[in-house]
mmCIF file of C-alpha atoms in Angstrom:
data_model
loop_
_atom_site.group_PDB
_atom_site.id
_atom_site.type_symbol
_atom_site.label_atom_id
_atom_site.label_comp_id
_atom_site.label_asym_id
_atom_site.label_seq_id
_atom_site.Cartn_x
_atom_site.Cartn_y
_atom_site.Cartn_z
ATOM 1 C CA MET Q 14 -10.129 -36.804 -2.069
ATOM 2 C CA PRO Q 15 -8.131 -33.800 -1.354
ATOM 3 C CA ASP Q 16 -7.226 -33.167 2.441
ATOM 4 C CA SER Q 17 -8.837 -29.958 3.336
ATOM 5 C CA ARG Q 18 -6.197 -29.444 6.356
ATOM 6 C CA ARG Q 19 -3.120 -29.561 3.916
ATOM 7 C CA THR Q 20 -5.104 -27.060 1.617
ATOM 8 C CA ASN Q 21 -6.022 -24.705 4.670
ATOM 9 C CA THR Q 22 -1.997 -24.866 5.082
ATOM 10 C CA VAL Q 23 -0.620 -24.358 2.097
ATOM 11 C CA SER Q 24 -3.420 -21.662 1.095
ATOM 12 C CA ASN Q 25 -2.317 -19.710 4.721
ATOM 13 C CA SER Q 26 1.430 -19.946 3.926
ATOM 14 C CA ILE Q 27 0.788 -18.553 0.246
ATOM 15 C CA ALA Q 28 -1.137 -15.675 2.153
ATOM 16 C CA ILE Q 29 1.403 -15.042 4.938
ATOM 17 C CA LEU Q 30 3.891 -15.063 1.805
ATOM 18 C CA GLU Q 31 2.182 -12.123 0.400
ATOM 19 C CA ALA Q 32 1.787 -10.053 3.587
ATOM 20 C CA VAL Q 33 5.382 -10.505 4.198
ATOM 21 C CA ALA Q 34 6.097 -9.493 0.561
ATOM 22 C CA ASP Q 35 2.872 -6.500 0.817
ATOM 23 C CA CYS Q 36 4.159 -4.952 4.259
ATOM 24 C CA GLY Q 37 7.693 -5.553 3.905
ATOM 25 C CA VAL Q 38 10.859 -6.223 6.680
ATOM 26 C CA GLY Q 39 10.040 -6.430 10.024
ATOM 27 C CA VAL Q 40 5.925 -6.810 9.664
ATOM 28 C CA THR Q 41 5.048 -9.093 13.167
ATOM 29 C CA ALA Q 42 3.525 -11.788 13.641
ATOM 30 C CA LYS Q 43 0.629 -10.192 15.180
ATOM 31 C CA GLU Q 44 0.333 -7.705 12.338
ATOM 32 C CA ILE Q 45 0.006 -11.026 9.803
ATOM 33 C CA ALA Q 46 -2.627 -12.371 11.806
ATOM 34 C CA GLN Q 47 -4.793 -9.055 12.295
ATOM 35 C CA ARG Q 48 -4.527 -8.303 8.307
ATOM 36 C CA LEU Q 49 -5.094 -11.993 7.352
ATOM 37 C CA GLY Q 50 -7.636 -13.131 9.632
ATOM 38 C CA ILE Q 51 -5.747 -16.400 10.680
ATOM 39 C CA ALA Q 52 -5.588 -17.833 14.418
ATOM 40 C CA PRO Q 53 -2.366 -16.328 16.061
ATOM 41 C CA ALA Q 54 -1.562 -20.076 16.897
ATOM 42 C CA THR Q 55 -1.784 -20.723 13.350
ATOM 43 C CA THR Q 56 0.089 -17.683 12.128
ATOM 44 C CA TYR Q 57 3.011 -18.469 14.510
ATOM 45 C CA ARG Q 58 3.059 -22.252 13.600
ATOM 46 C CA LEU Q 59 3.088 -21.827 9.843
ATOM 47 C CA LEU Q 60 5.657 -18.886 10.495
ATOM 48 C CA ASN Q 61 8.078 -21.156 12.184
ATOM 49 C CA SER Q 62 7.724 -23.801 9.197
ATOM 50 C CA LEU Q 63 8.288 -20.742 6.294
ATOM 51 C CA VAL Q 64 11.330 -19.977 8.589
ATOM 52 C CA ALA Q 65 12.841 -23.446 9.120
ATOM 53 C CA ASP Q 66 12.371 -23.998 5.015
ATOM 54 C CA GLU Q 67 14.217 -20.237 4.274
ATOM 55 C CA TYR Q 68 11.038 -18.929 2.790
ATOM 56 C CA LEU Q 69 11.455 -16.193 5.571
ATOM 57 C CA VAL Q 70 13.746 -14.874 7.882
ATOM 58 C CA ARG Q 71 13.611 -13.060 10.938
ATOM 59 C CA THR Q 72 14.799 -9.642 11.416
ATOM 60 C CA ALA Q 73 17.567 -8.977 14.030
ATOM 61 C CA ASP Q 74 15.918 -8.074 16.563
ATOM 62 C CA LEU Q 75 14.081 -11.341 16.256
ATOM 63 C CA ARG Q 76 10.529 -9.461 16.597
ATOM 64 C CA GLY Q 77 9.452 -9.402 12.559
ATOM 65 C CA PHE Q 78 9.950 -11.075 9.450
ATOM 66 C CA ALA Q 79 11.456 -10.710 5.648
ATOM 67 C CA LEU Q 80 11.551 -12.527 2.595
ATOM 68 C CA GLY Q 81 14.092 -15.309 3.111
ATOM 69 C CA ALA Q 82 16.818 -16.547 0.260
ATOM 70 C CA ARG Q 83 14.057 -18.704 -1.517
ATOM 71 C CA LEU Q 84 11.812 -16.132 -2.307
ATOM 72 C CA ARG Q 85 13.779 -12.617 -2.413
ATOM 73 C CA GLY Q 86 15.155 -12.862 -6.031
ATOM 74 C CA PHE Q 87 11.421 -13.877 -7.135
ATOM 75 C CA ALA Q 88 9.820 -10.997 -5.877
ATOM 76 C CA ALA Q 89 12.404 -8.471 -6.943
ATOM 77 C CA ALA Q 90 11.022 -10.071 -10.230
ATOM 78 C CA VAL Q 91 7.644 -9.844 -10.349
ATOM 79 C CA ASN Q 92 6.656 -7.339 -7.341
ATOM 80 C CA VAL Q 93 7.118 -4.495 -8.975
ATOM 81 C CA PRO Q 94 7.045 -3.301 -12.817
ATOM 82 C CA ALA Q 95 9.277 -1.401 -14.258
ATOM 83 C CA VAL Q 96 8.866 2.583 -15.165
ATOM 84 C CA PRO Q 97 9.379 3.043 -19.111
ATOM 85 C CA THR Q 98 11.675 6.166 -20.264
ATOM 86 C CA ALA Q 99 8.750 7.731 -21.269
ATOM 87 C CA ALA Q 100 6.930 7.837 -17.926
ATOM 88 C CA ARG Q 101 9.649 8.729 -16.289
ATOM 89 C CA GLY Q 102 10.258 11.798 -18.419
ATOM 90 C CA LEU Q 103 6.542 12.842 -17.986
ATOM 91 C CA LEU Q 104 6.723 12.019 -14.142
ATOM 92 C CA ASP Q 105 10.133 14.012 -13.895
ATOM 93 C CA GLU Q 106 8.253 17.497 -16.261
ATOM 94 C CA PHE Q 107 5.571 17.188 -13.404
ATOM 95 C CA ARG Q 108 7.709 16.887 -10.683
ATOM 96 C CA ALA Q 109 9.648 20.405 -12.020
ATOM 97 C CA SER Q 110 6.381 21.828 -12.040
ATOM 98 C CA THR Q 111 5.567 22.155 -8.261
ATOM 99 C CA ARG Q 112 7.332 22.276 -5.089
ATOM 100 C CA PHE Q 113 5.524 19.433 -3.655
ATOM 101 C CA ALA Q 114 6.493 16.181 -3.388
ATOM 102 C CA VAL Q 115 5.073 13.624 -6.232
ATOM 103 C CA HIS Q 116 5.149 9.790 -5.740
ATOM 104 C CA LEU Q 117 4.473 7.170 -8.305
ATOM 105 C CA MET Q 118 2.528 3.936 -6.213
ATOM 106 C CA HIS Q 119 1.904 0.542 -8.085
ATOM 107 C CA PHE Q 120 -1.445 -1.351 -6.382
ATOM 108 C CA ARG Q 121 -1.438 -4.940 -5.663
ATOM 109 C CA PRO Q 122 -4.595 -6.835 -4.843
ATOM 110 C CA ALA Q 123 -4.383 -5.657 -1.068
ATOM 111 C CA ALA Q 124 -1.594 -3.891 -0.954
ATOM 112 C CA VAL Q 125 0.656 0.020 -2.097
ATOM 113 C CA GLN Q 126 3.643 -0.454 -3.616
ATOM 114 C CA VAL Q 127 6.227 2.693 -4.530
ATOM 115 C CA LEU Q 128 6.890 2.756 -7.679
ATOM 116 C CA SER Q 129 8.758 6.185 -8.510
ATOM 117 C CA GLU Q 130 9.680 8.153 -4.803
ATOM 118 C CA ASP Q 131 10.295 11.803 -5.328
ATOM 119 C CA PRO Q 132 14.381 12.002 -5.336
ATOM 120 C CA ASP Q 133 14.050 15.279 -3.405
ATOM 121 C CA HIS Q 134 11.254 14.332 -1.106
ATOM 122 C CA PRO Q 135 11.927 10.946 0.630
ATOM 123 C CA ILE Q 136 8.312 9.479 1.447
ATOM 124 C CA PRO Q 137 7.575 10.121 5.333
ATOM 125 C CA GLY Q 138 5.919 6.824 6.993
ATOM 126 C CA GLU Q 139 6.741 4.322 3.933
ATOM 127 C CA ARG Q 140 6.793 1.613 6.409
ATOM 128 C CA GLU Q 141 3.340 2.523 7.673
ATOM 129 C CA LEU Q 142 2.196 3.236 4.522
ATOM 130 C CA ALA Q 143 2.809 -0.455 3.192
ATOM 131 C CA ARG Q 144 1.345 -1.893 6.047
ATOM 132 C CA HIS Q 145 -1.839 0.216 6.773
ATOM 133 C CA LEU Q 146 -4.198 0.834 3.951
ATOM 134 C CA HIS Q 147 -6.637 2.611 6.006
ATOM 135 C CA ALA Q 148 -4.097 5.596 6.640
ATOM 136 C CA SER Q 149 -2.870 6.967 3.594
ATOM 137 C CA ALA Q 150 -4.330 8.553 0.638
ATOM 138 C CA ALA Q 151 -3.058 6.076 -1.850
ATOM 139 C CA GLY Q 152 -3.984 3.313 0.449
ATOM 140 C CA LYS Q 153 -8.012 4.713 0.496
ATOM 141 C CA LEU Q 154 -7.743 5.012 -3.241
ATOM 142 C CA LEU Q 155 -7.448 1.626 -3.227
ATOM 143 C CA LEU Q 156 -9.734 0.368 -0.678
ATOM 144 C CA ALA Q 157 -12.308 2.129 -2.043
ATOM 145 C CA SER Q 158 -12.184 -0.127 -5.505
ATOM 146 C CA ARG Q 159 -12.536 -3.069 -3.299
ATOM 147 C CA THR Q 160 -15.798 -4.533 -2.411
ATOM 148 C CA GLU Q 161 -14.254 -6.377 0.208
ATOM 149 C CA TRP Q 162 -12.515 -3.123 2.110
ATOM 150 C CA ARG Q 163 -13.305 -4.060 5.225
ATOM 151 C CA THR Q 164 -11.427 -7.381 5.076
ATOM 152 C CA LEU Q 165 -8.354 -5.988 4.049
ATOM 153 C CA VAL Q 166 -8.523 -3.369 7.164
ATOM 154 C CA ALA Q 167 -10.121 -6.046 9.634
ATOM 155 C CA HIS Q 168 -8.484 -4.326 12.570
ATOM 156 C CA PRO Q 169 -7.632 -0.628 11.866
ATOM 157 C CA VAL Q 170 -4.659 0.674 13.804
ATOM 158 C CA ARG Q 171 -4.326 4.175 15.260
ATOM 159 C CA ILE Q 172 -0.765 5.416 13.312
ATOM 160 C CA ALA Q 173 -1.322 9.356 14.076
ATOM 161 C CA ALA Q 174 -4.010 11.119 16.074
ATOM 162 C CA ARG Q 175 -6.333 11.711 13.228
ATOM 163 C CA THR Q 176 -6.297 8.393 11.716
ATOM 164 C CA LYS Q 177 -9.754 6.595 11.527
ATOM 165 C CA VAL Q 178 -9.691 3.274 13.060
ATOM 166 C CA ASP Q 179 -13.628 3.326 13.148
ATOM 167 C CA HIS Q 180 -15.025 1.192 9.974
ATOM 168 C CA ALA Q 181 -18.090 3.511 9.880
ATOM 169 C CA ALA Q 182 -15.685 6.519 9.561
ATOM 170 C CA LEU Q 183 -13.807 4.587 7.011
ATOM 171 C CA ALA Q 184 -16.898 4.007 4.847
ATOM 172 C CA GLY Q 185 -17.391 7.567 4.387
ATOM 173 C CA ASP Q 186 -14.148 8.763 3.564
ATOM 174 C CA LEU Q 187 -14.121 5.555 0.648
ATOM 175 C CA GLN Q 188 -17.323 6.822 -0.313
ATOM 176 C CA ALA Q 189 -16.128 10.261 -0.727
ATOM 177 C CA VAL Q 190 -13.079 8.664 -3.019
ATOM 178 C CA ARG Q 191 -15.967 7.123 -5.491
ATOM 179 C CA ASP Q 192 -17.821 10.419 -5.665
ATOM 180 C CA THR Q 193 -14.919 12.734 -6.234
ATOM 181 C CA GLY Q 194 -12.235 10.367 -8.062
ATOM 182 C CA TYR Q 195 -9.503 11.001 -5.655
ATOM 183 C CA ALA Q 196 -8.599 10.713 -2.341
ATOM 184 C CA ARG Q 197 -6.795 12.611 0.143
ATOM 185 C CA ALA Q 198 -5.309 12.162 3.619
ATOM 186 C CA ALA Q 199 -4.191 14.745 6.140
ATOM 187 C CA ASP Q 200 -2.418 13.646 9.942
ATOM 188 C CA GLU Q 201 -3.527 10.583 9.285
ATOM 189 C CA LEU Q 202 -0.358 8.358 8.241
ATOM 190 C CA VAL Q 203 2.423 11.325 9.290
ATOM 191 C CA PRO Q 204 1.318 14.557 11.777
ATOM 192 C CA GLY Q 205 2.131 16.950 10.147
ATOM 193 C CA VAL Q 206 1.500 15.614 6.449
ATOM 194 C CA ALA Q 207 -1.243 15.611 4.127
ATOM 195 C CA CYS Q 208 -1.183 13.847 0.401
ATOM 196 C CA LEU Q 209 -3.568 13.198 -2.726
ATOM 197 C CA ALA Q 210 -4.279 10.377 -4.904
ATOM 198 C CA LEU Q 211 -4.717 10.581 -7.998
ATOM 199 C CA PRO Q 212 -6.112 7.065 -9.697
ATOM 200 C CA ILE Q 213 -4.138 5.543 -12.984
ATOM 201 C CA TYR Q 214 -5.808 2.913 -14.709
ATOM 202 C CA ASN Q 215 -4.697 0.632 -17.323
ATOM 203 C CA GLY Q 216 -5.801 -0.271 -20.806
ATOM 204 C CA THR Q 217 -9.147 -2.062 -19.478
ATOM 205 C CA GLY Q 218 -10.237 0.521 -17.019
ATOM 206 C CA THR Q 219 -8.707 -1.681 -14.314
ATOM 207 C CA LEU Q 220 -7.231 0.845 -10.996
ATOM 208 C CA SER Q 221 -3.321 -0.154 -11.502
ATOM 209 C CA GLY Q 222 -1.716 2.422 -9.226
ATOM 210 C CA ALA Q 223 -1.814 6.358 -7.680
ATOM 211 C CA LEU Q 224 -0.163 9.364 -8.595
ATOM 212 C CA CYS Q 225 0.478 11.305 -5.204
ATOM 213 C CA LEU Q 226 1.109 14.716 -4.414
ATOM 214 C CA THR Q 227 2.494 15.345 -0.446
ATOM 215 C CA GLY Q 228 2.953 18.356 1.091
ATOM 216 C CA PRO Q 229 2.691 19.904 4.640
ATOM 217 C CA SER Q 230 -1.200 19.684 6.082
ATOM 218 C CA ASN Q 231 -1.227 23.144 6.710
ATOM 219 C CA ARG Q 232 -0.897 23.761 3.027
ATOM 220 C CA LEU Q 233 -3.756 21.862 2.020
ATOM 221 C CA PRO Q 234 -5.062 24.089 0.049
ATOM 222 C CA ALA Q 235 -2.338 25.139 -1.910
ATOM 223 C CA LEU Q 236 -2.025 21.205 -2.493
ATOM 224 C CA GLU Q 237 -5.804 20.815 -3.771
ATOM 225 C CA SER Q 238 -5.036 23.428 -5.974
ATOM 226 C CA HIS Q 239 -2.558 20.991 -8.071
ATOM 227 C CA ARG Q 240 -5.022 18.456 -8.315
ATOM 228 C CA ASP Q 241 -6.263 18.925 -11.758
ATOM 229 C CA PRO Q 242 -2.659 18.845 -13.244
ATOM 230 C CA ALA Q 243 -1.869 16.099 -11.070
ATOM 231 C CA ARG Q 244 -5.000 14.140 -12.410
ATOM 232 C CA ASP Q 245 -3.962 14.881 -16.108
ATOM 233 C CA CYS Q 246 -0.492 13.754 -15.443
ATOM 234 C CA ALA Q 247 -1.887 10.330 -14.001
ATOM 235 C CA THR Q 248 -4.405 9.813 -16.787
ATOM 236 C CA HIS Q 249 -1.402 10.019 -19.262
ATOM 237 C CA LEU Q 250 0.638 7.819 -17.177
ATOM 238 C CA GLY Q 251 -1.238 4.665 -17.456
ATOM 239 C CA PRO Q 252 -0.978 4.189 -20.957
ATOM 240 C CA LEU Q 253 2.996 4.696 -20.506
ATOM 241 C CA LEU Q 254 2.555 2.465 -17.788
ATOM 242 C CA TYR Q 255 0.157 -0.294 -18.200
#
C-alpha cells in the first residue's frame, strides 16, 4: 500500500517546483505557501530539500528561490512555446498599427508567461504579472476560465492602490470578463498603467494565451477603441501559435 505521507511529499515538491517556474526568480517561501495552500513549515522543509538536491537555488539575498541547475534546461525547453514566423509577422503588423504596447502571453494552467514582449515598450511590473493573477488583465482572463480560481488566488495581495483583494470584487470582475469576452485592468498592477487582454484559443477552443494592449491609464478610452482590431489579431494568432 502506498505511503500517503511520501505521496504528499512528492506531490507538494512538484507543486513547489511548478510555482517557482511560474512565478520566476526571487519568489519567496511565503508566496509559495500562500499560492499553494501548503503549511509554511512544510513549505520551508521541502524548499530546503529541493535546494540540497540542486532542483532549486537561493537568490543572492537569500530571501527567494529560482530553478536550479538540474531543472533550468528542462524548463527552458518545455515551458514556453516558440512563436512561428507567420505569427511574428502578424504581431509586428499589428504593433505597427498602434502607438500602444502590444504583448503576447502564453497561459499555463495557473500562470501567465510572456511569449513576446513589445520591443519598443518593456512590460511594466513583469515580476508582479507572473505572481499575482488577480492584479492584471491577462491574469483575470485566465482566472475567468478556471472554476477553481479562488484556489489560485487564495490570498490576494494589494500591489497598487486599486488592486482588488476581496474575492467578491474579483468575482464581479471575472463575471464581466465572461460576459464581454475580454479582460481589462487599470492602475491595479502598476499605477498609471492600463491593459486590455484579448483571448487566444487553440484548435480545440481552449484558452491558451492572450494578446495584451497596454498604455497609460488616463488613455483608457483610446485603448478601448483598439479592442476590436486587437480581438481580430488574437483570433488570427490562435491557429498560428497552437
